[in-house]
Coordinates of N, CA and C in Angstrom, one line a residue:
Chain A
X53 N 53.1 82.0 97.4 CA 53.7 81.0 97.3 C 53.0 80.4 95.8
X54 N 54.0 79.4 95.2 CA 53.5 79.0 93.9 C 52.5 77.8 94.1
X55 N 51.2 77.9 93.7 CA 50.3 77.0 93.7 C 49.5 76.7 92.4
X56 N 49.0 75.6 92.2 CA 47.6 75.2 90.9 C 46.6 76.1 91.4
X57 N 46.3 76.8 90.4 CA 44.8 77.4 90.6 C 43.8 76.6 89.6
X58 N 42.6 76.6 90.1 CA 41.5 76.2 89.4 C 40.3 77.0 89.4
X59 N 39.7 77.1 88.2 CA 38.3 77.8 88.2 C 37.2 77.0 87.3
X60 N 36.0 77.2 87.7 CA 35.6 77.8 89.0 C 35.6 76.6 90.1
X61 N 35.6 77.1 91.4 CA 35.6 76.2 92.5 C 34.5 75.2 92.5
X62 N 33.4 75.8 92.2 CA 32.0 75.1 92.2 C 31.2 75.3 90.9
X63 N 30.8 74.3 90.5 CA 29.7 74.5 89.3 C 28.4 73.7 89.2
X64 N 27.3 74.2 89.4 CA 26.2 73.4 89.2 C 25.5 73.9 87.9
X65 N 25.1 72.7 87.1 CA 24.6 72.8 85.8 C 23.5 71.9 85.5
X66 N 22.9 72.0 84.4 CA 21.7 71.2 84.1 C 22.5 70.0 83.1
X67 N 21.8 68.9 83.2 CA 22.2 67.8 82.0 C 22.1 68.5 80.9
X68 N 23.1 68.1 79.9 CA 23.2 68.6 78.5 C 23.9 69.8 78.4
X69 N 24.3 70.5 79.4 CA 24.9 71.7 79.3 C 26.3 71.5 79.3
X70 N 27.2 72.5 78.3 CA 28.7 72.4 78.3 C 29.3 72.9 79.7
X71 N 30.3 72.2 80.1 CA 30.9 72.6 81.4 C 32.5 72.9 81.0
X72 N 33.2 74.0 81.3 CA 34.3 74.0 81.0 C 35.2 74.2 82.4
X73 N 36.2 73.6 82.6 CA 37.1 73.8 83.9 C 38.3 74.2 83.4
X74 N 39.0 75.1 84.3 CA 40.3 75.6 83.9 C 41.1 75.6 85.0
X75 N 42.6 75.3 84.6 CA 43.7 75.0 85.5 C 44.9 76.0 85.2
X76 N 45.6 76.6 85.9 CA 46.7 77.2 85.8 C 47.7 76.5 86.5
X77 N 48.7 75.9 85.8 CA 49.7 75.0 86.5 C 50.8 75.9 87.2
X78 N 51.5 75.5 88.1 CA 52.6 76.4 88.6 C 53.7 76.5 87.6
X79 N 54.1 77.9 87.7 CA 55.0 78.5 86.6 C 56.1 77.4 86.6
X80 N 56.7 77.1 85.2 CA 57.8 76.3 85.1 C 57.7 74.8 85.1
X81 N 56.3 74.6 85.6 CA 55.9 73.0 85.4 C 55.6 72.7 84.1
X82 N 56.1 71.4 83.5 CA 55.7 71.1 82.1 C 54.7 70.1 81.9
X83 N 54.3 69.4 83.3 CA 53.5 68.3 83.2 C 52.1 68.5 83.8
X84 N 50.9 68.3 83.4 CA 49.8 68.7 83.8 C 48.8 67.5 83.8
X85 N 48.3 67.2 85.0 CA 47.2 66.0 85.0 C 45.9 66.3 85.4
X86 N 44.9 65.7 84.9 CA 43.2 65.9 85.3 C 43.0 64.8 85.8
X87 N 42.5 65.0 87.1 CA 41.9 63.7 87.9 C 40.4 63.9 88.3
X88 N 39.6 62.7 88.4 CA 38.3 62.9 88.9 C 38.4 62.4 90.0
X89 N 37.9 62.9 91.0 CA 37.5 62.0 92.4 C 36.0 62.0 92.8
X90 N 35.7 60.5 93.0 CA 34.1 60.3 93.4 C 34.6 59.4 94.7
X91 N 33.5 59.3 95.6 CA 33.5 58.3 96.5 C 33.6 56.9 96.1
X92 N 33.0 56.4 94.8 CA 33.2 55.2 94.5 C 34.2 54.8 93.9
X93 N 35.0 55.6 93.1 CA 35.9 55.3 92.3 C 37.3 55.9 92.8
X94 N 37.4 56.9 93.7 CA 38.6 57.4 94.3 C 39.0 58.5 93.1
X95 N 40.4 58.4 93.2 CA 40.9 59.5 92.4 C 41.3 58.6 90.9
X96 N 40.8 59.0 89.7 CA 41.0 58.3 88.6 C 41.8 59.6 87.6
X97 N 42.8 59.0 87.0 CA 43.5 60.0 86.2 C 42.6 60.0 84.7
X98 N 42.3 61.1 84.5 CA 41.5 61.5 83.0 C 42.5 61.8 82.0
X99 N 43.3 62.6 82.2 CA 44.3 63.0 81.0 C 45.6 63.5 81.6
X100 N 46.6 63.5 80.8 CA 48.1 63.8 81.1 C 48.5 64.4 80.0
X101 N 49.4 65.7 80.2 CA 50.0 66.4 79.2 C 51.5 66.7 79.7
X102 N 52.4 66.7 78.6 CA 53.8 67.1 79.0 C 54.0 67.9 77.9
X103 N 54.6 69.2 78.2 CA 55.2 70.3 77.5 C 53.8 70.6 76.4
X104 N 52.6 70.5 76.9 CA 51.3 71.0 76.3 C 50.7 69.9 75.4
X105 N 51.6 68.9 75.2 CA 51.2 67.7 74.1 C 50.4 66.8 75.0
X106 N 49.4 66.2 74.6 CA 48.5 65.0 75.4 C 49.3 63.8 75.2
X107 N 49.8 63.2 76.4 CA 50.3 62.1 76.4 C 49.6 60.7 76.5
X108 N 48.5 61.1 77.3 CA 47.5 59.9 77.7 C 46.3 60.3 78.2
X109 N 45.2 60.1 77.5 CA 43.9 60.4 77.8 C 42.9 59.2 77.9
X110 N 43.3 58.1 78.1 CA 42.8 56.9 77.8 C 41.7 56.9 79.1
X111 N 41.8 57.5 80.2 CA 40.8 57.7 81.3 C 39.7 58.5 81.2
X112 N 39.6 59.1 80.0 CA 38.5 60.1 79.6 C 37.4 59.5 78.6
X113 N 36.2 59.8 79.0 CA 35.1 59.4 77.9 C 35.4 60.1 76.9
X114 N 35.7 59.5 75.8 CA 36.3 60.6 74.5 C 35.0 61.2 73.9
X115 N 33.6 60.5 74.1 CA 32.6 61.1 73.4 C 32.2 62.4 73.8
X116 N 32.3 62.7 75.0 CA 31.8 63.9 75.9 C 32.9 64.6 76.4
X117 N 34.1 64.2 76.7 CA 35.2 65.0 77.6 C 36.2 65.3 76.5
X118 N 36.8 66.3 76.7 CA 37.9 66.8 76.0 C 39.0 67.7 76.8
X119 N 40.2 67.6 76.5 CA 41.2 68.3 77.5 C 42.0 68.9 76.5
X120 N 42.6 70.2 76.7 CA 43.7 70.8 75.9 C 44.6 71.9 76.7
X121 N 45.6 72.1 76.2 CA 46.4 73.2 76.8 C 46.7 74.3 75.7
X122 N 45.9 75.2 75.6 CA 46.1 76.3 74.7 C 47.5 77.1 74.8
X123 N 47.8 77.1 76.0 CA 49.4 77.5 76.2 C 49.9 76.9 77.6
X124 N 51.1 77.5 78.1 CA 51.7 76.7 79.1 C 51.2 77.3 80.4
X125 N 50.2 78.2 80.5 CA 49.9 78.6 81.6 C 48.3 78.2 81.9
X126 N 47.8 77.6 80.9 CA 46.3 77.2 80.9 C 46.1 75.8 80.3
X127 N 45.3 75.1 81.2 CA 44.8 73.7 80.7 C 43.3 73.7 80.8
X128 N 42.6 73.2 80.1 CA 41.1 73.3 80.2 C 40.6 71.7 79.9
X129 N 39.4 71.5 80.7 CA 38.6 70.1 80.7 C 37.2 70.5 80.4
X130 N 36.9 70.1 79.2 CA 35.4 70.6 78.7 C 34.7 68.9 78.7
X131 N 33.4 69.3 79.2 CA 32.3 68.1 79.3 C 31.2 68.6 78.4
X132 N 30.8 67.9 77.3 CA 29.8 68.6 76.5 C 29.3 67.1 75.7
X133 N 28.0 66.8 75.9 CA 26.9 67.4 76.9 C 27.3 66.6 78.3
X134 N 27.0 67.6 79.4 CA 27.2 66.9 80.8 C 26.0 65.8 81.2
X135 N 26.3 65.1 81.9 CA 25.4 64.1 82.7 C 25.5 64.1 84.1
X136 N 24.5 63.7 84.6 CA 24.5 63.5 86.1 C 25.7 62.7 86.5
X137 N 25.9 61.6 86.0 CA 27.1 60.9 86.4 C 28.5 61.6 86.3
X138 N 28.6 62.6 85.7 CA 29.7 63.5 85.6 C 30.1 64.3 87.1
X139 N 29.0 64.3 87.8 CA 29.2 64.8 89.1 C 30.3 64.3 89.9
X140 N 31.0 65.1 90.2 CA 32.6 64.8 91.0 C 33.3 66.0 91.2
X141 N 34.3 65.6 91.9 CA 35.3 66.7 92.1 C 36.5 66.5 91.0
X142 N 36.9 67.4 90.2 CA 37.9 67.6 89.2 C 39.0 68.3 89.8
X143 N 40.4 67.5 89.5 CA 41.4 68.2 90.3 C 42.3 68.3 89.0
X144 N 43.2 69.6 89.0 CA 44.2 69.6 88.2 C 45.4 69.5 88.8
X145 N 46.4 68.7 88.4 CA 47.8 68.8 89.2 C 49.0 69.1 88.1
X146 N 50.0 69.7 88.7 CA 51.2 69.8 87.6 C 52.6 69.3 88.5
X147 N 53.5 69.2 87.6 CA 54.7 68.8 88.0 C 55.8 69.4 87.1
X148 N 57.2 69.2 87.7 CA 58.3 69.7 87.0 C 58.7 68.9 85.7
X149 N 58.1 67.7 85.7 CA 58.5 66.8 84.6 C 59.9 66.3 84.5
X150 N 60.6 65.9 83.5 CA 62.0 65.6 83.4 C 62.2 64.8 84.4
X151 N 61.2 63.5 84.7 CA 61.4 62.6 85.6 C 61.1 62.8 87.0
X152 N 60.8 64.0 87.2 CA 60.3 64.4 88.6 C 58.9 63.9 88.9
X153 N 58.7 63.1 90.0 CA 57.6 62.7 89.9 C 56.4 63.3 90.7
X154 N 57.0 64.3 91.7 CA 55.9 65.0 92.5 C 54.9 65.6 91.8
X155 N 53.8 65.6 92.2 CA 52.7 66.2 91.6 C 52.0 67.2 92.7
X156 N 51.6 68.5 92.2 CA 51.1 69.6 93.1 C 49.7 69.8 92.7
X157 N 48.8 69.4 93.4 CA 47.2 69.5 93.1 C 46.7 70.7 93.3
X158 N 45.7 71.3 92.6 CA 45.0 72.4 92.8 C 43.7 72.0 93.7
X159 N 43.0 73.1 94.0 CA 42.0 73.0 95.2 C 40.7 72.1 94.5
X160 N 40.6 71.9 93.2 CA 39.6 71.4 92.6 C 38.3 72.1 92.2
X161 N 37.7 71.5 91.4 CA 36.3 72.0 90.8 C 35.2 71.1 91.4
X162 N 34.2 71.4 92.0 CA 33.2 70.6 92.5 C 32.2 70.6 91.5
X163 N 31.6 69.7 90.8 CA 30.9 69.8 89.6 C 29.5 68.8 90.2
X164 N 28.5 69.7 90.0 CA 27.2 68.9 90.2 C 26.2 69.1 89.0
X165 N 26.0 68.0 88.4 CA 25.1 67.8 87.0 C 23.5 67.5 87.7
X166 N 22.8 68.4 87.2 CA 21.3 67.9 87.9 C 20.4 67.4 86.7
Chain B
X76 N 47.2 44.4 87.4 CA 48.6 44.8 87.9 C 48.9 46.2 88.1
X77 N 48.1 47.1 87.5 CA 48.2 48.6 87.6 C 47.7 48.9 89.1
X78 N 47.0 48.2 89.9 CA 46.3 48.6 91.0 C 47.3 48.6 92.1
X79 N 46.8 49.7 93.1 CA 47.5 49.6 94.4 C 46.4 49.3 95.4
X80 N 46.5 48.5 96.1 CA 45.3 48.4 97.0 C 45.8 48.8 98.6
X81 N 44.9 49.8 99.1 CA 45.1 50.2 100.2 C 44.1 49.9 101.3
X82 N 44.7 49.7 102.6 CA 43.7 49.3 103.8 C 44.4 49.9 105.0
X83 N 43.5 50.2 105.9 CA 42.0 49.9 106.1 C 41.3 51.1 105.4
X84 N 40.0 51.2 105.0 CA 39.5 52.1 104.5 C 39.2 53.4 105.6
X85 N 39.1 53.0 106.7 CA 38.7 54.0 107.9 C 39.8 53.6 109.0
X86 N 40.2 54.6 109.7 CA 40.8 54.4 111.0 C 40.7 55.2 112.2
X87 N 40.4 54.9 113.1 CA 40.1 55.9 114.4 C 41.2 55.6 115.6
X88 N 41.9 56.6 115.9 CA 42.9 56.5 116.8 C 42.6 57.8 118.0
X89 N 43.3 57.4 119.1 CA 43.2 58.3 120.1 C 44.7 59.5 119.8
X90 N 44.5 60.5 120.4 CA 45.8 61.4 120.1 C 46.8 60.8 120.8
X91 N 48.0 61.0 120.2 CA 49.4 60.2 120.7 C 49.3 58.7 120.0
X92 N 48.3 58.2 119.6 CA 48.5 56.7 118.9 C 49.3 56.9 117.5
X93 N 49.6 55.6 117.2 CA 50.3 55.5 115.9 C 49.5 54.7 114.9
X94 N 48.6 55.6 114.2 CA 48.1 54.8 113.0 C 48.9 54.4 112.0
X95 N 48.7 53.1 111.4 CA 49.4 52.6 110.3 C 48.4 52.2 109.2
X96 N 48.9 52.9 107.9 CA 48.0 52.5 106.7 C 49.0 51.7 106.0
X97 N 48.4 50.8 105.2 CA 49.2 49.9 104.4 C 48.7 49.9 103.1
X98 N 49.7 49.6 102.1 CA 49.4 49.4 100.6 C 50.1 48.3 100.2
X99 N 49.6 47.7 99.0 CA 50.3 46.7 98.3 C 50.0 46.7 96.9
X100 N 51.0 46.2 96.2 CA 51.2 46.3 94.8 C 51.4 45.1 94.2
X101 N 51.3 45.0 92.9 CA 51.8 43.8 92.2 C 52.8 43.9 91.2
X102 N 52.7 45.3 90.5 CA 53.6 45.5 89.4 C 55.2 45.9 89.9
X103 N 56.1 45.1 89.6 CA 57.3 45.3 90.2 C 58.2 46.4 89.3
X104 N 57.4 46.8 88.4 CA 58.2 47.8 87.7 C 57.8 49.5 88.3
X105 N 56.9 49.4 89.1 CA 56.7 50.6 90.2 C 58.1 50.9 90.9
X106 N 58.4 52.2 90.9 CA 59.8 52.5 91.5 C 59.5 53.9 92.0
X107 N 58.3 54.3 92.3 CA 58.2 55.6 93.4 C 56.9 55.5 94.0
X108 N 57.0 55.7 95.3 CA 55.7 55.5 96.4 C 55.6 56.7 97.0
X109 N 54.6 57.6 96.6 CA 54.4 58.6 97.5 C 52.9 58.5 98.3
X110 N 52.8 59.2 99.3 CA 51.8 59.3 100.0 C 51.2 60.8 100.0
X111 N 50.0 60.9 99.8 CA 49.4 62.2 99.8 C 48.3 62.3 101.0
X112 N 48.1 63.5 101.5 CA 47.3 63.8 102.4 C 46.2 64.9 102.0
X113 N 44.9 64.4 102.0 CA 43.8 65.4 101.7 C 42.9 65.8 102.9
X114 N 42.6 67.0 103.2 CA 41.7 67.5 104.1 C 40.4 68.0 103.2
X115 N 39.2 67.9 103.8 CA 38.1 67.9 103.2 C 38.2 69.2 102.7
X116 N 37.6 69.4 101.3 CA 37.5 70.7 100.4 C 38.8 71.1 99.8
X117 N 39.8 70.2 100.0 CA 41.2 70.6 99.5 C 41.6 69.4 98.5
X118 N 42.6 69.8 97.8 CA 43.3 68.9 96.8 C 44.4 68.1 97.7
X119 N 44.8 67.0 97.3 CA 45.8 66.0 97.9 C 46.9 66.8 97.7
X120 N 47.7 66.7 99.0 CA 49.1 67.2 99.1 C 50.1 66.2 99.3
X121 N 51.2 66.4 98.5 CA 52.2 65.2 98.8 C 52.7 65.4 100.4
X122 N 52.9 64.4 100.9 CA 53.3 64.1 102.4 C 54.8 63.6 102.2
X123 N 55.0 62.6 101.9 CA 56.3 61.8 101.8 C 56.4 60.8 100.8
X124 N 57.4 60.4 100.2 CA 57.8 59.4 99.2 C 59.0 58.7 99.2
X125 N 58.9 57.5 98.8 CA 60.1 56.6 98.9 C 60.3 55.9 97.6
X126 N 61.6 55.5 97.4 CA 62.0 54.7 96.1 C 62.4 53.4 96.8
X127 N 62.4 52.2 96.1 CA 62.5 50.9 96.4 C 64.1 50.6 96.8
X128 N 64.8 51.5 96.8 CA 66.2 51.1 97.1 C 66.5 51.3 98.7
X129 N 65.4 51.8 99.5 CA 65.5 52.0 100.9 C 64.3 51.4 101.5
X130 N 64.4 50.9 102.7 CA 63.5 50.2 103.4 C 62.5 51.2 104.4
X131 N 63.2 52.3 104.7 CA 62.5 53.3 105.5 C 62.7 54.8 105.2
X132 N 61.7 55.6 105.4 CA 62.1 57.0 105.3 C 61.2 57.7 106.3
X133 N 61.9 58.8 107.0 CA 61.3 59.5 108.1 C 61.1 60.9 107.6
X134 N 60.1 61.7 107.8 CA 60.1 63.1 107.7 C 59.2 63.6 109.0
X135 N 59.9 64.1 109.8 CA 59.1 64.5 111.0 C 58.3 63.4 111.6
X136 N 57.0 63.5 111.9 CA 56.2 62.3 112.7 C 55.7 61.4 111.6
X137 N 56.1 61.4 110.3 CA 55.7 60.5 109.2 C 56.8 59.7 108.7
X138 N 56.5 58.2 108.8 CA 57.4 57.3 108.4 C 56.8 56.4 107.4
X139 N 57.6 56.1 106.3 CA 57.1 55.2 105.3 C 58.1 53.9 105.6
X140 N 57.6 52.7 105.5 CA 58.4 51.6 105.7 C 58.1 50.8 104.3
X141 N 59.0 50.3 103.8 CA 58.9 49.6 102.3 C 59.5 48.3 102.4
X142 N 58.7 47.1 102.0 CA 59.1 45.9 101.8 C 59.1 45.4 100.5
X143 N 60.1 45.4 99.8 CA 60.3 45.1 98.4 C 60.0 44.0 98.1
X144 N 60.3 42.9 98.8 CA 60.1 41.4 98.6 C 58.5 41.1 98.7
X145 N 57.9 41.6 99.6 CA 56.4 41.6 100.0 C 55.6 42.4 99.0
X146 N 56.3 43.3 98.6 CA 55.5 44.5 97.5 C 54.6 45.3 98.4
X147 N 54.9 45.6 99.4 CA 54.1 46.3 100.6 C 54.9 47.6 100.9
X148 N 54.0 48.7 101.5 CA 54.5 49.7 101.9 C 53.5 50.4 102.9
X149 N 54.0 51.1 103.8 CA 53.2 51.6 104.9 C 53.5 52.8 105.4
X150 N 52.4 53.5 105.9 CA 52.7 54.8 106.6 C 52.3 54.7 108.0
X151 N 53.3 55.2 108.7 CA 53.1 55.3 110.2 C 53.1 56.8 110.5
X152 N 52.3 57.2 111.5 CA 52.2 58.7 112.0 C 52.6 58.4 113.5
X153 N 53.6 58.8 114.1 CA 53.9 59.0 115.3 C 53.4 60.1 115.9
X154 N 53.0 59.8 117.3 CA 52.3 60.9 118.2 C 51.4 61.7 117.3
X155 N 50.4 60.9 117.0 CA 49.2 61.5 116.2 C 48.4 62.6 116.9
X156 N 48.1 63.6 116.0 CA 47.4 64.5 116.7 C 45.8 64.9 115.8
X157 N 45.1 65.5 116.4 CA 43.9 65.8 115.9 C 43.9 66.4 114.7
X158 N 44.8 67.2 114.3 CA 45.0 67.9 113.0 C 45.6 67.0 112.0
X159 N 45.9 65.8 112.4 CA 46.4 64.9 111.3 C 45.0 64.1 110.7
X160 N 43.8 64.4 111.3 CA 42.7 63.8 110.8 C 42.4 64.4 109.2
X161 N 42.6 63.3 108.4 CA 42.5 63.5 107.0 C 42.2 62.4 106.1
X162 N 42.1 62.3 104.9 CA 42.3 60.9 104.1 C 43.5 61.0 103.6
X163 N 44.3 59.7 103.7 CA 45.5 59.5 103.1 C 45.6 58.5 101.8
X164 N 46.3 58.8 101.0 CA 46.3 58.0 99.8 C 47.9 57.5 99.6
X165 N 47.9 56.3 99.2 CA 49.2 55.9 98.7 C 49.1 55.8 97.1
X166 N 50.3 55.9 96.7 CA 50.1 55.8 95.1 C 51.5 55.3 94.9
X167 N 51.6 54.9 93.4 CA 52.7 54.4 92.8 C 52.8 54.8 91.4
X168 N 54.4 54.8 90.8 CA 54.6 55.4 89.7 C 55.6 54.3 88.9
X169 N 55.3 54.2 87.5 CA 56.1 53.2 87.1 C 57.6 54.1 86.6
X170 N 58.5 53.0 86.5 CA 60.0 53.5 86.0 C 59.8 53.7 84.5
X171 N 60.9 54.5 84.1 CA 60.7 54.8 82.5 C 60.6 56.1 81.9
X172 N 60.2 57.1 83.0 CA 60.0 58.3 82.8 C 58.7 58.8 82.8
X173 N 57.8 57.9 83.0 CA 56.5 58.4 83.0 C 56.1 58.9 84.5
X174 N 55.5 60.2 84.5 CA 55.1 60.8 85.8 C 53.7 60.2 86.3
X175 N 52.9 59.5 85.6 CA 51.7 59.1 86.0 C 51.5 58.2 87.2
X176 N 50.9 58.6 88.0 CA 50.7 58.0 89.4 C 49.4 57.1 89.5
X177 N 49.4 55.9 90.1 CA 48.3 55.1 90.3 C 48.0 55.3 91.7
X178 N 46.6 55.7 92.0 CA 46.4 55.9 93.7 C 45.6 54.9 94.0
X179 N 45.7 54.5 95.7 CA 44.9 53.5 96.2 C 43.8 54.5 96.4
X180 N 42.7 53.5 97.2 CA 41.4 54.0 97.3 C 41.3 55.2 98.4
X181 N 42.3 55.1 99.4 CA 42.2 56.1 100.4 C 41.9 55.6 101.9
X182 N 42.4 56.3 102.9 CA 42.0 55.9 104.2 C 41.7 57.0 105.0
X183 N 40.6 57.2 105.2 CA 40.1 58.2 106.4 C 40.4 58.0 107.8
X184 N 41.4 58.7 108.2 CA 41.9 58.8 109.5 C 41.4 59.8 110.3
X185 N 40.7 59.4 111.6 CA 40.1 60.5 112.5 C 41.2 60.0 113.7
X186 N 41.6 61.3 114.3 CA 42.4 61.4 115.4 C 41.7 61.8 116.6
X187 N 41.2 61.2 117.5 CA 40.3 61.8 118.5 C 41.0 62.4 119.8
X188 N 40.7 63.7 120.2 CA 41.5 64.4 121.1 C 41.5 63.5 122.7

């Protein structure tokens, strides 16, 4: 069945290293969202794409985070350099767009920065 | 004004009980209110959603009640089961074509056997 996939599922890295997380949205979905989930802040929207174009990245620390969609089947979230406070679960979600509000989440990438 | 306030933070009920989770919002431009269910180690999954032109929506054992004048909505789980133990998030979305969701902080539900 159609689902959002994310890789890697777990990542442990040292402070200062670059981290790249990947997401494959559901085929045919034209909106992609990146969220960060922590106990303290809950689910925070980091970035939002429609038809591969970034619409909103106001939730993302600009100095170290970047999000792109090289093609319709791949979204990436990069952190460079990573810091311990970036430790969280990062979720990608996709939606049909065109006014459809339902979002379908992937299983997440659990990032630990030591 | 962009916030959605969710309560309680945690909830414990016995099997067969009817847990109720509440959410409140300020922005009257919100026009779509979904609930998501999240199991440990999984991503949130859409459970049920409502638009403000109806006061109630049922899907199986899950019901959303919506009070537009009070700017509140709630999730009721009938005949709750241990398998319903999860974290539940309410959310809201603005009218006008944006698909962005604003999420509540979540409620951890435990249903004891």
